[in-house]
Coordinates of C-alpha atoms and ligand atoms in Angstrom, one line a residue:
X1 CA 202.4 -73.3 29.2
X2 CA 204.8 -73.8 31.2
X3 CA 205.7 -77.4 31.9
X4 CA 203.3 -79.8 30.0
X5 CA 203.8 -82.9 28.6
X6 CA 201.7 -85.1 26.1
X7 CA 201.4 -88.8 24.7
X8 CA 202.1 -90.8 21.5
X9 CA 198.9 -91.6 19.9
X10 CA 199.7 -95.0 18.8
X11 CA 197.2 -97.3 20.3
X12 CA 194.4 -95.6 18.8
X13 CA 195.7 -96.1 15.1
X14 CA 196.2 -99.9 16.1
X15 CA 192.4 -100.3 17.3
X16 CA 191.6 -98.4 14.1
X17 CA 193.5 -101.0 12.2
X18 CA 192.0 -103.9 13.8
X19 CA 188.3 -102.5 13.4
X20 CA 188.9 -101.7 9.7
X21 CA 190.5 -104.9 9.0
X22 CA 187.8 -106.6 10.4
X23 CA 185.5 -105.5 7.7
X24 CA 183.8 -103.1 10.2
X25 CA 184.3 -99.8 9.0
X26 CA 181.1 -98.8 10.5
X27 CA 182.8 -99.2 13.8
X28 CA 185.0 -96.2 13.3
X29 CA 181.9 -94.1 12.4
X30 CA 180.4 -95.7 15.7
X31 CA 182.2 -93.3 17.8
X32 CA 186.2 -93.1 19.4
X33 CA 184.6 -93.6 23.1
X34 CA 183.1 -97.2 22.4
X35 CA 186.5 -97.9 19.8
X36 CA 188.4 -96.2 23.0
X37 CA 186.1 -98.7 25.3
X38 CA 187.5 -101.9 23.5
X39 CA 190.8 -101.1 23.0
X40 CA 191.1 -102.9 26.3
X41 CA 190.9 -106.2 24.5
X42 CA 192.3 -105.4 21.1
X43 CA 195.0 -104.6 22.9
X44 CA 196.9 -107.7 22.6
X45 CA 196.8 -107.4 18.5
X46 CA 200.2 -107.2 17.3
X47 CA 201.1 -104.0 15.8
X48 CA 201.3 -103.3 12.4
X49 CA 202.2 -99.8 9.7
X50 CA 199.4 -97.9 9.2
X51 CA 198.4 -94.2 9.0
X52 CA 197.8 -92.7 12.0
X53 CA 194.5 -92.1 13.8
X54 CA 193.7 -88.5 13.7
X55 CA 194.8 -87.1 17.1
X56 CA 192.7 -84.6 17.2
X57 CA 190.3 -87.3 17.8
X58 CA 191.6 -88.9 20.7
X59 CA 190.1 -87.6 23.8
X60 CA 192.5 -85.2 26.0
X61 CA 192.6 -85.4 29.7
X62 CA 194.1 -82.8 31.3
X63 CA 195.5 -83.5 34.9
X64 CA 196.4 -81.4 37.3
X65 CA 198.7 -82.0 40.6
X66 CA 198.0 -79.6 43.2
X67 CA 200.0 -77.4 44.5
X68 CA 203.9 -76.9 43.6
X69 CA 206.8 -74.9 44.8
X70 CA 206.7 -72.3 47.2
X71 CA 202.8 -73.8 47.9
X72 CA 203.0 -77.0 49.8
X73 CA 199.6 -77.6 50.1
X74 CA 198.7 -79.5 53.3
X75 CA 201.7 -81.2 55.7
X76 CA 201.0 -83.9 58.0
X77 CA 203.2 -86.9 59.3
X78 CA 205.8 -86.1 57.3
X79 CA 204.0 -86.0 54.1
X80 CA 203.5 -83.2 51.9
X81 CA 200.5 -82.9 49.7
X82 CA 202.6 -81.5 46.8
X83 CA 204.6 -84.0 46.1
X84 CA 202.4 -86.8 47.2
X85 CA 199.6 -85.3 44.3
X86 CA 202.6 -85.0 41.9
X87 CA 203.7 -88.8 41.8
X88 CA 199.5 -89.8 41.8
X89 CA 199.3 -87.4 38.7
X90 CA 202.5 -89.4 37.3
X91 CA 201.0 -92.8 38.0
X92 CA 197.5 -91.6 36.4
X93 CA 199.3 -90.7 33.4
X94 CA 200.9 -94.2 32.6
X95 CA 197.5 -95.4 33.0
X96 CA 195.9 -93.1 31.0
X97 CA 198.6 -93.7 28.3
X98 CA 198.2 -96.9 28.1
X99 CA 194.2 -96.5 27.6
X100 CA 195.3 -94.8 24.6
X101 CA 194.0 -90.9 25.8
X102 CA 196.3 -88.4 25.5
X103 CA 197.5 -86.7 28.2
X104 CA 198.7 -83.1 29.1
X105 CA 199.6 -82.2 32.4
X106 CA 199.6 -78.5 34.2
X107 CA 202.9 -79.3 36.1
X108 CA 205.6 -82.2 35.8
X109 CA 207.8 -80.9 38.3
X110 CA 207.6 -79.0 41.7
X111 CA 206.9 -75.9 40.3
X112 CA 204.5 -73.1 41.2
X113 CA 201.8 -72.4 39.2
X114 CA 198.4 -69.9 39.8
X115 CA 195.1 -71.8 39.7
X116 CA 193.8 -68.9 36.6
X117 CA 196.9 -70.5 34.9
X118 CA 196.2 -74.6 35.3
X119 CA 192.7 -73.4 33.9
X120 CA 194.2 -71.5 30.8
X121 CA 196.4 -74.9 30.0
X122 CA 192.8 -76.9 30.0
X123 CA 190.8 -74.1 27.8
X124 CA 193.8 -73.2 25.6
X125 CA 194.6 -77.1 24.6
X126 CA 190.8 -77.5 24.2
X127 CA 191.3 -80.6 26.7
X128 CA 188.4 -82.9 26.8
X129 CA 188.1 -83.4 30.3
X130 CA 190.4 -81.9 33.2
X131 CA 191.1 -83.5 36.5
X132 CA 192.7 -82.4 39.6
X133 CA 194.4 -84.3 41.8
X134 CA 194.9 -83.4 45.8
X135 CA 195.1 -84.4 49.4
X136 CA 192.9 -83.5 52.6
X137 CA 193.7 -82.4 55.6
X138 CA 190.9 -82.4 58.6
X139 CA 191.1 -81.1 62.3
X140 CA 189.9 -85.0 63.6
X141 CA 192.5 -87.6 63.2
X142 CA 189.4 -90.1 62.9
X143 CA 188.3 -88.2 59.2
X144 CA 189.5 -90.6 56.6
X145 CA 188.2 -91.2 52.8
X146 CA 188.1 -89.9 49.2
X147 CA 186.0 -86.9 48.0
X148 CA 185.5 -85.3 44.8
X149 CA 184.2 -82.3 44.0
X150 CA 182.6 -80.6 41.2
X151 CA 180.2 -77.2 39.4
X152 CA 177.2 -76.8 37.9
X153 CA 177.6 -72.6 38.5
X154 CA 181.0 -72.3 36.3
X155 CA 182.9 -68.9 36.0
X156 CA 181.0 -66.2 34.5
X157 CA 183.9 -66.4 31.5
X158 CA 183.3 -69.8 31.0
X159 CA 180.0 -69.5 30.4
X160 CA 180.0 -66.9 28.3
X161 CA 182.1 -69.1 26.3
X162 CA 180.4 -72.6 26.4
X163 CA 176.7 -70.4 24.8
X164 CA 179.6 -68.9 21.8
X165 CA 180.4 -72.6 21.5
X166 CA 177.1 -73.8 21.2
X167 CA 175.4 -71.0 19.5
X168 CA 172.9 -70.2 23.2
X169 CA 171.5 -66.8 23.9
X170 CA 172.8 -65.4 26.5
X171 CA 171.2 -67.4 29.8
X172 CA 173.0 -68.5 32.5
X173 CA 174.3 -71.9 32.3
X174 CA 173.9 -74.8 34.1
X175 CA 176.6 -77.5 33.2
X176 CA 175.4 -81.0 34.6
X177 CA 179.1 -82.6 33.4
X178 CA 181.3 -82.1 36.4
X179 CA 178.6 -83.9 38.2
X180 CA 178.5 -86.9 35.8
X181 CA 182.9 -86.9 36.0
X182 CA 182.7 -86.6 39.6
X183 CA 180.7 -89.3 40.3
X184 CA 182.0 -91.7 37.9
X185 CA 186.2 -90.8 39.2
X186 CA 184.2 -91.1 43.2
X187 CA 182.7 -94.6 42.7
X188 CA 185.6 -95.8 40.6
X189 CA 188.4 -94.8 43.3
X190 CA 186.5 -96.0 46.3
X191 CA 185.7 -99.1 44.4
X192 CA 189.1 -99.4 44.0
X193 CA 190.7 -98.9 46.8
X194 CA 187.8 -99.7 49.5
X195 CA 188.5 -96.7 50.7
X196 CA 185.7 -94.5 52.7
X197 CA 183.3 -92.5 50.2
X198 CA 182.8 -89.5 51.4
X199 CA 180.3 -88.9 48.1
X200 CA 180.7 -85.9 46.0
X201 CA 179.9 -82.6 47.0
X202 CA 179.8 -79.4 44.8
X203 CA 182.2 -76.3 45.3
X204 CA 182.9 -73.5 43.1
X205 CA 187.1 -74.0 43.0
X206 CA 188.9 -72.0 40.1
X207 CA 190.2 -75.2 38.3
X208 CA 186.8 -76.4 37.9
X209 CA 184.8 -73.2 37.5
X210 CA 187.3 -71.7 34.8
X211 CA 187.4 -74.6 32.6
X212 CA 185.4 -75.4 29.8
X213 CA 185.2 -78.9 30.0
X214 CA 183.9 -81.5 32.5
X215 CA 186.0 -80.7 35.3
X216 CA 186.8 -82.3 38.9
X217 CA 188.8 -81.8 42.0
X218 CA 189.6 -85.2 44.2
X219 CA 190.4 -85.4 47.3
X220 CA 192.6 -88.9 47.4
X221 CA 192.8 -89.1 50.7
X222 CA 193.2 -87.7 54.7
X223 CA 197.1 -87.0 55.4
X224 CA 195.9 -86.5 58.8
X225 CA 194.8 -89.7 59.3
X226 CA 198.2 -91.9 60.1
X227 CA 196.4 -95.5 58.3
X228 CA 194.9 -93.7 55.6
X229 CA 198.3 -91.4 55.0
X230 CA 200.5 -94.9 55.2
X231 CA 198.3 -96.7 52.9
X232 CA 198.8 -93.3 50.6
X233 CA 202.6 -93.5 50.4
X234 CA 202.1 -97.4 49.2
X235 CA 203.0 -98.7 45.7
X236 CA 200.1 -100.7 46.0
X237 CA 197.7 -98.3 46.5
X238 CA 199.2 -95.7 45.0
X239 CA 198.4 -98.6 42.0
X240 CA 194.3 -99.4 43.0
X241 CA 193.8 -95.2 43.0
X242 CA 194.8 -94.8 40.2
X243 CA 193.5 -98.0 38.5
X244 CA 190.3 -96.3 39.7
X245 CA 190.7 -93.3 38.5
X246 CA 191.7 -93.6 35.2
X247 CA 188.5 -96.5 35.1
X248 CA 186.4 -93.6 36.0
X249 CA 187.2 -91.2 33.6
X250 CA 186.9 -94.0 30.4
X251 CA 183.4 -94.9 31.8
X252 CA 183.1 -90.7 31.6
X253 CA 184.3 -90.5 28.5
X254 CA 182.4 -93.8 26.7
X255 CA 179.0 -92.5 27.9
X256 CA 179.4 -88.6 27.4
X257 CA 181.0 -88.2 23.7
X258 CA 182.9 -85.1 23.5
X259 CA 180.2 -83.1 20.7
X260 CA 177.6 -83.7 22.6
X261 CA 175.4 -80.5 24.6
X262 CA 174.0 -83.5 26.7
X263 CA 173.9 -81.4 30.3
X264 CA 174.3 -77.9 29.5
X265 CA 170.8 -76.3 30.6
X266 CA 170.0 -72.6 30.0
X267 CA 168.5 -71.4 33.1
X268 CA 166.2 -68.4 33.4
X269 CA 168.0 -65.0 33.6
X270 CA 171.1 -64.2 32.3
X271 CA 174.7 -65.5 32.6
X272 CA 176.0 -64.3 36.4
X273 CA 178.9 -64.8 38.1
X274 CA 178.8 -67.5 40.6
X275 CA 178.6 -65.9 44.2
X276 CA 182.4 -67.0 44.8
X277 CA 183.5 -65.4 42.1
X278 CA 181.3 -61.9 42.9
X279 CA 182.7 -61.9 46.4
X280 CA 186.2 -62.3 44.6
X281 CA 186.1 -59.7 42.5
X282 CA 184.6 -57.3 45.2
X283 CA 187.3 -57.8 47.1
Ligands
ZN301 ZN1 195.0 -79.0 47.9

């Protein structure tokens, strides 16, 4: 796709070596996610030359900085949503790389990218999870805090792809994984920043609906609230925010192995497009 950045996978190779050298080959088999979890403690071990870890097994996080190019997103108090969203995304990428994950960005520069293309970046690269970062606005300057969006009704195309992946019949698919990812991100981002939690919310945004993997859109705070907007511009707050989000991502990945069908349910009746998608098609 247009602009994307991938990471190296060396930290995982290191973890693999450590696990083997301890004679616990079983730990390697115990699953990627638990290894990811222990990587925090194992990072201090000196690096050793060894064969590379199987790159395809390392979770791939696609990060999507909202808006870009001629689409500035929200503007308030001299702050442009597209610019701040990209700053936060780049910081979050660094944190995730340090945790040993692979990361791909839908945009790494100030360019416009249609919503469908953002979802396509994640689908084509077979991302493990998708996280879109935005900043919020309100008609009230009092409103502040963080909220995270997900959907359990993926687009019709995404439902068909999920049916094919797990050889399911053609019944409608309910996908709970986005809710779980949203809960983890929302909780950890609010814990880390002490921002007000506005909760997780179900909405059929194109980027969360058209992506095949667990996907969320996090509204990191309100540009229309002067105090929150000021905080969001400081390095200290940005650091807390991206640390919280990265922790939420790790917690989710630990609990939900990539190839598990957990959270994918079949509903009575054939798969149909979510109402929003049908409305759009009718326009
Ligand atoms: Zn936005």
